[in-house]
Short mmCIF file of C-alpha atoms and ligand atoms in Angstrom, two decimals:
data_model
loop_
_atom_site.label_atom_id
_atom_site.label_comp_id
_atom_site.label_asym_id
_atom_site.label_seq_id
_atom_site.Cartn_x
_atom_site.Cartn_y
_atom_site.Cartn_z
CA MET A 1 -48.56 107.08 60.79
CA TYR A 2 -44.71 109.32 61.32
CA THR A 3 -41.30 108.01 59.96
CA THR A 4 -38.00 109.16 60.22
CA PRO A 5 -37.05 111.41 58.41
CA PRO A 6 -33.08 110.32 56.17
CA ARG A 7 -31.29 113.67 58.73
CA MET A 8 -33.68 113.53 61.10
CA LEU A 9 -32.82 116.84 62.99
CA VAL A 10 -33.12 115.86 67.28
CA LEU A 11 -33.73 117.85 69.57
CA GLY A 12 -31.88 116.88 72.94
CA ILE A 13 -32.52 117.30 76.71
CA GLU A 14 -30.30 116.85 79.36
CA SER A 15 -31.46 118.02 83.62
CA SER A 16 -30.52 114.35 85.64
CA CYS A 17 -28.66 116.59 87.59
CA ASP A 18 -26.20 119.20 88.03
CA GLU A 19 -26.38 120.39 84.15
CA THR A 20 -28.54 121.95 82.50
CA ALA A 21 -28.25 121.22 78.90
CA ALA A 22 -29.92 121.60 75.72
CA ALA A 23 -28.37 120.14 72.26
CA VAL A 24 -29.66 119.67 68.97
CA VAL A 25 -28.15 116.54 67.14
CA ARG A 26 -28.60 115.14 63.29
CA SER A 27 -29.16 111.80 63.77
CA ASP A 28 -26.06 110.75 62.04
CA GLY A 29 -23.93 112.52 65.59
CA GLN A 30 -23.48 115.01 63.88
CA VAL A 31 -23.59 118.30 66.79
CA VAL A 32 -25.67 120.65 65.33
CA SER A 33 -25.33 123.00 68.58
CA ASP A 34 -24.43 122.46 72.83
CA VAL A 35 -25.15 124.26 75.01
CA VAL A 36 -24.40 123.21 78.71
CA SER A 37 -25.21 125.32 81.96
CA SER A 38 -22.76 123.30 85.47
CA GLN A 39 -24.22 124.51 88.61
CA VAL A 40 -21.41 123.34 90.04
CA ALA A 41 -20.85 127.04 91.91
CA LEU A 42 -24.58 126.47 93.27
CA HIS A 43 -23.30 123.56 94.98
CA ALA A 44 -19.76 123.70 95.94
CA PRO A 45 -20.23 125.32 99.74
CA PHE A 46 -22.28 121.90 99.89
CA GLY A 47 -19.50 119.97 98.68
CA GLY A 48 -22.19 118.16 96.77
CA VAL A 49 -25.15 118.04 94.09
CA VAL A 50 -27.64 119.78 96.27
CA PRO A 51 -31.72 118.03 95.18
CA GLU A 52 -33.29 120.01 94.87
CA LEU A 53 -31.47 123.00 94.57
CA ALA A 54 -30.85 121.27 90.79
CA ALA A 55 -34.52 121.31 90.67
CA ARG A 56 -34.96 124.88 91.06
CA ALA A 57 -32.51 125.49 89.00
CA HIS A 58 -33.34 123.68 85.53
CA ILE A 59 -36.34 125.54 85.96
CA GLU A 60 -34.54 128.19 85.67
CA ASN A 61 -32.93 127.30 83.48
CA ILE A 62 -34.47 124.41 81.09
CA VAL A 63 -35.67 127.70 78.98
CA PRO A 64 -33.22 129.83 78.20
CA VAL A 65 -30.43 126.82 77.08
CA ILE A 66 -33.08 124.66 74.78
CA GLU A 67 -34.24 128.36 72.67
CA GLN A 68 -29.86 128.89 72.24
CA ALA A 69 -29.40 125.58 71.64
CA VAL A 70 -32.53 126.05 69.06
CA SER A 71 -31.30 129.86 68.08
CA GLN A 72 -28.70 127.84 66.91
CA VAL A 73 -30.70 125.92 64.28
CA PRO A 74 -31.44 126.80 60.37
CA GLY A 75 -35.26 128.02 60.85
CA GLY A 76 -34.95 127.88 64.75
CA PHE A 77 -38.09 125.05 66.11
CA ALA A 78 -39.58 124.84 63.07
CA GLY A 79 -36.10 123.05 62.05
CA ILE A 80 -36.17 120.24 63.92
CA ASP A 81 -37.44 117.00 63.82
CA ALA A 82 -37.88 115.44 67.68
CA VAL A 83 -37.48 115.32 70.79
CA ALA A 84 -35.38 113.42 73.24
CA VAL A 85 -35.11 113.84 77.06
CA THR A 86 -33.11 112.20 79.46
CA ASN A 87 -35.92 109.93 81.75
CA GLY A 88 -33.70 108.11 84.09
CA PRO A 89 -32.02 107.19 85.84
CA GLY A 90 -30.80 109.95 87.75
CA LEU A 91 -32.15 113.13 90.50
CA VAL A 92 -36.33 112.82 90.30
CA GLY A 93 -37.25 117.05 90.77
CA ALA A 94 -34.53 117.75 88.16
CA LEU A 95 -35.45 114.88 85.83
CA LEU A 96 -39.10 116.10 85.56
CA ILE A 97 -37.90 119.84 84.93
CA GLY A 98 -36.55 118.29 81.60
CA VAL A 99 -39.41 115.57 80.98
CA GLN A 100 -42.00 118.09 81.29
CA ALA A 101 -40.00 120.58 79.10
CA ALA A 102 -39.64 118.27 75.98
CA LYS A 103 -43.50 117.35 75.78
CA ALA A 104 -44.24 121.08 76.50
CA ILE A 105 -41.92 120.89 72.73
CA ALA A 106 -43.56 117.88 71.19
CA LEU A 107 -47.35 119.16 72.09
CA SER A 108 -46.50 122.10 70.82
CA ARG A 109 -44.45 121.52 67.55
CA ASP A 110 -46.77 118.16 67.13
CA LEU A 111 -42.92 116.68 67.25
CA PRO A 112 -42.02 112.35 68.05
CA LEU A 113 -40.12 112.56 71.43
CA VAL A 114 -38.58 109.78 73.15
CA GLY A 115 -37.13 109.26 76.86
CA VAL A 116 -33.21 108.14 77.02
CA ASN A 117 -31.99 106.91 79.73
CA HIS A 118 -28.95 108.76 81.15
CA LEU A 119 -26.45 105.99 81.25
CA VAL A 120 -27.20 105.16 77.21
CA GLY A 121 -26.91 108.88 75.97
CA HIS A 122 -23.47 108.52 77.81
CA LEU A 123 -22.25 104.61 76.04
CA LEU A 124 -23.38 106.55 72.40
CA ALA A 125 -21.58 109.71 72.97
CA VAL A 126 -18.49 108.33 71.11
CA PHE A 127 -20.37 108.26 67.59
CA LEU A 128 -21.13 112.44 67.98
CA ARG A 129 -19.02 114.24 65.12
CA ARG A 130 -17.64 117.82 66.69
CA ASN A 131 -15.65 118.61 63.61
CA ASP A 132 -13.38 117.54 61.35
CA GLN A 133 -11.16 116.30 63.79
CA ASP A 134 -12.74 113.65 65.34
CA PRO A 135 -11.47 110.47 65.35
CA ALA A 136 -13.50 107.43 63.67
CA PRO A 137 -15.99 106.20 65.80
CA PRO A 138 -15.91 102.50 66.64
CA SER A 139 -18.13 99.49 65.12
CA TYR A 140 -19.25 97.47 66.92
CA PRO A 141 -19.14 96.16 69.08
CA PHE A 142 -17.25 97.50 71.42
CA ILE A 143 -16.09 97.31 75.54
CA ALA A 144 -17.26 100.81 77.21
CA LEU A 145 -15.79 101.48 80.71
CA LEU A 146 -18.72 104.27 82.10
CA VAL A 147 -17.12 105.99 85.00
CA SER A 148 -19.53 109.40 86.40
CA GLY A 149 -19.61 111.13 88.87
CA GLY A 150 -22.77 108.63 90.35
CA HIS A 151 -21.67 105.52 87.70
CA THR A 152 -18.99 102.99 87.22
CA ALA A 153 -19.65 99.93 85.12
CA LEU A 154 -19.00 97.41 82.11
CA TYR A 155 -21.03 97.32 79.12
CA GLU A 156 -20.03 95.64 76.04
CA VAL A 157 -22.58 97.49 73.44
CA ARG A 158 -22.91 95.11 70.48
CA SER A 159 -25.41 98.58 68.83
CA PRO A 160 -27.24 100.75 69.73
CA SER A 161 -30.43 98.92 70.72
CA ASP A 162 -28.37 95.96 72.00
CA LEU A 163 -26.32 96.60 74.98
CA GLU A 164 -24.71 94.33 79.10
CA GLN A 165 -24.04 95.64 81.45
CA LEU A 166 -20.86 92.83 82.60
CA GLY A 167 -19.50 94.01 86.45
CA GLN A 168 -21.04 97.79 88.72
CA THR A 169 -19.58 99.65 91.27
CA ARG A 170 -20.96 98.19 94.60
CA ASP A 171 -20.47 101.42 95.88
CA ASP A 172 -19.00 104.13 95.64
CA ALA A 173 -18.49 105.45 92.13
CA ALA A 174 -15.66 106.35 90.92
CA GLY A 175 -16.01 110.32 90.78
CA GLU A 176 -17.22 110.10 93.36
CA ALA A 177 -14.05 108.58 95.77
CA PHE A 178 -11.83 110.94 93.64
CA ASP A 179 -14.70 114.21 94.99
CA LYS A 180 -14.74 112.89 98.82
CA VAL A 181 -10.40 112.09 98.85
CA ALA A 182 -10.55 116.07 97.69
CA LYS A 183 -13.31 117.22 100.24
CA VAL A 184 -11.52 115.31 103.27
CA LEU A 185 -8.15 117.67 101.61
CA GLY A 186 -10.13 119.52 101.07
CA LEU A 187 -9.23 120.91 97.48
CA GLY A 188 -13.22 122.07 96.65
CA TYR A 189 -15.83 120.38 94.62
CA PRO A 190 -15.12 119.36 92.20
CA GLY A 191 -12.59 117.34 92.93
CA GLY A 192 -11.86 114.91 90.11
CA PRO A 193 -9.45 118.05 88.06
CA LYS A 194 -7.92 118.65 91.24
CA VAL A 195 -6.94 115.65 92.66
CA ASP A 196 -5.79 114.77 89.19
CA LYS A 197 -3.14 117.50 88.77
CA LEU A 198 -1.91 117.92 92.03
CA ALA A 199 -1.31 113.57 91.46
CA SER A 200 0.88 114.51 88.47
CA GLN A 201 3.49 116.20 90.77
CA GLY A 202 2.84 113.75 93.20
CA ASN A 203 5.54 110.44 94.29
CA ARG A 204 2.30 107.28 94.40
CA ALA A 205 4.82 104.98 96.57
CA ARG A 206 5.49 107.29 99.09
CA VAL A 207 1.52 106.32 100.60
CA PRO A 208 0.65 102.87 100.54
CA LEU A 209 -2.97 102.11 99.63
CA PRO A 210 -5.16 99.63 99.11
CA ARG A 211 -6.70 98.09 94.92
CA PRO A 212 -9.90 97.04 95.37
CA LEU A 213 -11.07 93.77 93.65
CA ALA A 214 -8.00 94.54 91.83
CA GLY A 215 -6.97 90.42 90.30
CA ARG A 216 -9.97 89.13 91.15
CA ARG A 217 -12.41 87.59 88.31
CA GLU A 218 -15.39 89.48 89.08
CA LEU A 219 -15.81 92.70 86.47
CA GLU A 220 -16.60 94.91 89.71
CA PHE A 221 -15.38 97.45 91.36
CA SER A 222 -15.38 98.84 94.91
CA PHE A 223 -13.87 102.43 95.79
CA SER A 224 -15.71 102.97 98.49
CA GLY A 225 -12.61 101.29 101.29
CA LEU A 226 -10.31 103.26 99.72
CA LYS A 227 -11.34 106.24 99.87
CA THR A 228 -12.13 105.17 103.47
CA ALA A 229 -8.88 104.33 104.01
CA VAL A 230 -7.14 107.56 102.13
CA ALA A 231 -9.50 109.49 104.88
CA GLN A 232 -7.61 107.55 107.94
CA TYR A 233 -4.57 107.93 106.41
CA VAL A 234 -4.98 112.45 105.98
CA ALA A 235 -6.15 111.46 110.31
CA ALA A 236 -3.14 109.78 111.14
CA GLU A 237 -0.72 112.87 109.01
CA ALA A 238 -2.90 115.91 109.44
CA ALA A 239 0.42 116.73 111.14
CA ASN A 240 2.85 116.36 107.85
CA LEU A 241 0.44 117.22 105.46
CA ASP A 242 3.03 119.67 102.92
CA ASP A 243 1.74 120.84 99.24
CA ALA A 244 4.07 117.73 98.65
CA HIS A 245 3.20 115.28 101.31
CA MET A 246 -0.17 116.21 99.66
CA ALA A 247 0.32 115.13 96.00
CA ASP A 248 2.22 112.14 96.63
CA ILE A 249 -1.91 111.23 98.70
CA CYS A 250 -3.39 112.41 95.65
CA ALA A 251 -1.05 110.32 93.31
CA ALA A 252 -1.53 106.73 95.21
CA PHE A 253 -5.32 107.74 95.38
CA GLN A 254 -5.39 108.13 91.66
CA HIS A 255 -3.63 105.50 90.74
CA ASN A 256 -5.11 102.91 92.44
CA VAL A 257 -7.99 103.78 91.40
CA VAL A 258 -7.24 104.05 87.79
CA SER A 259 -5.30 100.78 87.38
CA VAL A 260 -7.94 98.62 88.83
CA LEU A 261 -10.14 100.31 86.46
CA VAL A 262 -8.15 99.76 83.37
CA ASP A 263 -7.77 96.11 83.60
CA LYS A 264 -10.74 95.34 84.33
CA ALA A 265 -12.06 97.22 81.37
CA LEU A 266 -9.28 94.58 79.68
CA ALA A 267 -10.07 91.51 81.73
CA ALA A 268 -13.97 93.13 80.01
CA CYS A 269 -12.09 92.90 76.69
CA ASP A 270 -10.45 89.45 76.57
CA ARG A 271 -13.69 88.39 78.08
CA ARG A 272 -15.44 88.60 75.69
CA SER A 273 -13.15 89.59 72.49
CA VAL A 274 -13.87 92.54 71.71
CA PRO A 275 -10.61 94.72 71.08
CA ARG A 276 -11.89 97.53 71.08
CA LEU A 277 -12.83 100.36 74.11
CA VAL A 278 -14.46 103.67 74.83
CA LEU A 279 -13.88 105.45 77.61
CA THR A 280 -16.97 108.12 78.83
CA GLY A 281 -17.97 110.14 82.19
CA GLY A 282 -16.39 113.33 83.55
CA VAL A 283 -13.11 110.42 85.18
CA ALA A 284 -12.50 109.56 81.39
CA ALA A 285 -11.37 113.05 81.12
CA ASN A 286 -8.32 112.48 84.41
CA ARG A 287 -5.08 112.02 82.64
CA GLY A 288 -3.68 109.59 84.62
CA LEU A 289 -6.14 107.22 83.68
CA ARG A 290 -6.31 107.44 79.77
CA ALA A 291 -2.40 107.31 79.78
CA LEU A 292 -2.51 103.67 81.85
CA ALA A 293 -5.43 102.91 78.83
CA ALA A 294 -3.14 104.62 76.17
CA GLU A 295 0.08 102.71 77.03
CA LEU A 296 -1.82 98.93 78.10
CA CYS A 297 -4.06 99.10 75.04
CA GLN A 298 -1.48 99.27 72.50
CA ALA A 299 0.30 96.15 74.57
CA ARG A 300 -2.44 94.40 74.13
CA GLY A 301 -3.62 95.50 70.93
CA VAL A 302 -7.18 96.82 72.02
CA GLU A 303 -8.02 99.87 70.13
CA LEU A 304 -8.89 103.40 72.09
CA PHE A 305 -11.05 105.69 72.32
CA VAL A 306 -11.63 108.17 74.25
CA PRO A 307 -14.50 111.37 73.20
CA PRO A 308 -13.93 114.72 73.61
CA PHE A 309 -13.93 116.17 77.30
CA ALA A 310 -17.12 117.89 76.28
CA SER A 311 -19.31 114.65 74.85
CA CYS A 312 -18.16 112.89 77.70
CA THR A 313 -19.16 115.20 80.73
CA ASP A 314 -23.03 115.58 81.16
CA ASN A 315 -24.05 116.73 77.92
CA ALA A 316 -27.58 116.76 76.13
CA ALA A 317 -25.52 116.31 72.73
CA MET A 318 -25.34 112.46 73.69
CA ILE A 319 -29.47 111.85 74.79
CA ALA A 320 -29.99 113.68 71.74
CA TYR A 321 -28.21 110.98 69.45
CA ALA A 322 -29.12 108.32 71.87
CA GLY A 323 -32.39 109.51 71.14
CA SER A 324 -32.18 109.05 67.35
CA GLN A 325 -30.75 106.20 67.18
CA ARG A 326 -34.12 104.77 69.20
CA LEU A 327 -36.71 107.06 66.72
CA ILE A 328 -35.19 105.58 63.53
CA LEU A 329 -36.40 102.39 64.87
CA GLY A 330 -39.77 103.60 65.36
CA GLU A 331 -39.82 104.59 68.31
CA ASP A 332 -42.28 106.92 70.13
CA ASP A 333 -42.85 107.08 74.25
CA GLY A 334 -45.54 110.95 73.42
CA LEU A 335 -46.47 112.47 76.11
CA GLY A 336 -46.52 109.86 78.65
CA LEU A 337 -43.69 109.38 79.41
CA SER A 338 -42.36 109.38 82.94
CA VAL A 339 -38.82 109.46 85.10
CA PHE A 340 -36.84 107.12 86.79
CA SER A 341 -34.20 107.63 89.49
CA ARG A 342 -32.30 104.48 88.97
CA SER A 343 -32.78 101.16 87.14
CA PRO A 344 -30.23 98.15 86.39
CA ILE A 345 -29.01 98.52 83.22
CA LEU A 346 -29.59 95.07 81.18
CA GLY A 347 -30.07 96.44 78.06
CA VAL A 348 -32.32 98.97 76.02
CA THR A 349 -34.85 96.88 75.05
CA ALA A 350 -34.90 95.28 78.30
CA GLN A 351 -34.81 99.38 80.18
CA VAL A 352 -37.08 100.64 77.20
CA ALA A 353 -39.73 97.86 78.61
CA GLU A 354 -39.04 98.50 82.49
CA ALA A 355 -39.86 102.50 81.79
CA ARG A 356 -42.90 101.73 79.86
CA ARG A 357 -44.36 99.36 82.95
CA PHE A 358 -43.63 101.75 85.61
CA LYS A 359 -45.16 104.27 82.95
CA SER A 360 -48.14 102.43 82.27
CA SER A 361 -48.83 101.29 86.07
CA ARG A 362 -48.72 105.57 87.30
CA LEU A 363 -49.78 107.09 84.42
CA PRO A 364 -53.00 106.46 82.90
CA ARG A 365 -54.13 108.78 81.49
CA PRO A 366 -51.10 111.13 78.42
CA GLY A 367 -49.19 114.10 79.92
CA GLY A 368 -49.80 112.98 83.45
CA VAL A 369 -46.64 113.77 85.32
O1 KG4 B 401 -20.05 111.79 83.25
P1 KG4 B 401 -20.08 112.68 85.16
O2 KG4 B 401 -19.61 114.89 84.54
O3 KG4 B 401 -21.30 113.48 85.59
C1 KG4 B 401 -22.65 112.98 86.19
O4 KG4 B 401 -21.76 112.51 86.98
O5 KG4 B 401 -23.20 112.35 85.17
O6 KG4 B 401 -19.08 112.92 85.82
C2 KG4 B 401 -18.50 114.55 87.13
C3 KG4 B 401 -18.28 113.78 87.99
C4 KG4 B 401 -16.98 114.19 89.00
O7 KG4 B 401 -17.62 113.58 90.30
C5 KG4 B 401 -15.89 114.85 88.67
O8 KG4 B 401 -15.14 115.68 90.03
C6 KG4 B 401 -15.36 114.18 88.08
O9 KG4 B 401 -16.35 113.43 87.01
N1 KG4 B 401 -13.59 114.52 86.84
C7 KG4 B 401 -12.72 114.09 87.21
C8 KG4 B 401 -11.98 114.28 86.56
N2 KG4 B 401 -12.98 115.29 86.00
C9 KG4 B 401 -14.03 115.65 85.84
N3 KG4 B 401 -12.31 112.59 88.33
C10 KG4 B 401 -11.22 112.07 87.64
N4 KG4 B 401 -10.32 113.07 87.56
C11 KG4 B 401 -10.73 113.76 86.45
N5 KG4 B 401 -9.75 115.39 85.45
ZN1 ZN B 402 -23.30 111.54 83.40
#
């Protein structure tokens, strides 16, 4: 029977969307290597991720990216104790590339293999240690606001294997709304950083926009109405769109997004009596979000944790760490591991059960993907 080494080194692999990534992380969160190959330039001309192009690029990139990550481990592959791979949610064609690579490594080196829910990876990324200056991570339980291009949701995280989703977006993810607004303004893809930069130069009071679901009790979000309001405003003002006006639009849009995000996150802290908030996902890089969260958390006595940017965006280190926490519990999915494109996150245990049900109903034989 497999027994967990006290400080195992886990190879993590991530290919759920438009980043091919591999990393090696110690089970205490120490990052040994972290390689991310971004496909942003490949998808930029299309204004969003094209699933088939993403899968083909993963095929080309996966081996060199893994080799680069493992080359930084003393002893190379011989120093790796287990493999963790994102097996959902995400683009199925893209996920399969990472999962197949992980299976090949696990099979050839006789290593345990665990699937990791991408969202759980984001939620535990705050425990990654990249250098000695990293601030201390939160203690459990904490509230997490996960804001990325594909997801916007609030969770109570009680332990690595006990997570509860408290609310999510009813339509667009926050990052998706940033990207779409940037597209309407002709700023290019991905739009978040561009809107962020312009917003810092704008006057938000000049542009009237809605604050969707603000002040309501639900811990849910909705950004598609706000995005449409921006598109309608831009169409009506097409003749007057100089740089200053664009900056004002970005400032108003960004403020309305981040103020709703922070309000609901703090409402979740209140409701659960948990005075710790973690921001994660690509949108956690947003300067407006960080500033407002810092200000309001301080005013409300809530401790705020924001992982470094490399941990907030898609990466494989968070997958390796989340996988290590499953391995510590003695879990091993083996070569029958399959992928899933969507799933409501009720808790890791429920997720695992769901992934296993899916696996056993579709893939009775190991290694069948
Ligand atoms: O987590 P991530 O790297 O990928 C996933 O979607 O899983 O997040 C990418 C998203 C994109 O929508 C991007 O526009 C957004 O994060 N983003 C930002 C900023 N930096 C990245 N949004 C707002 N402000 C930023 N500074
Ligand atoms: Zn992500």
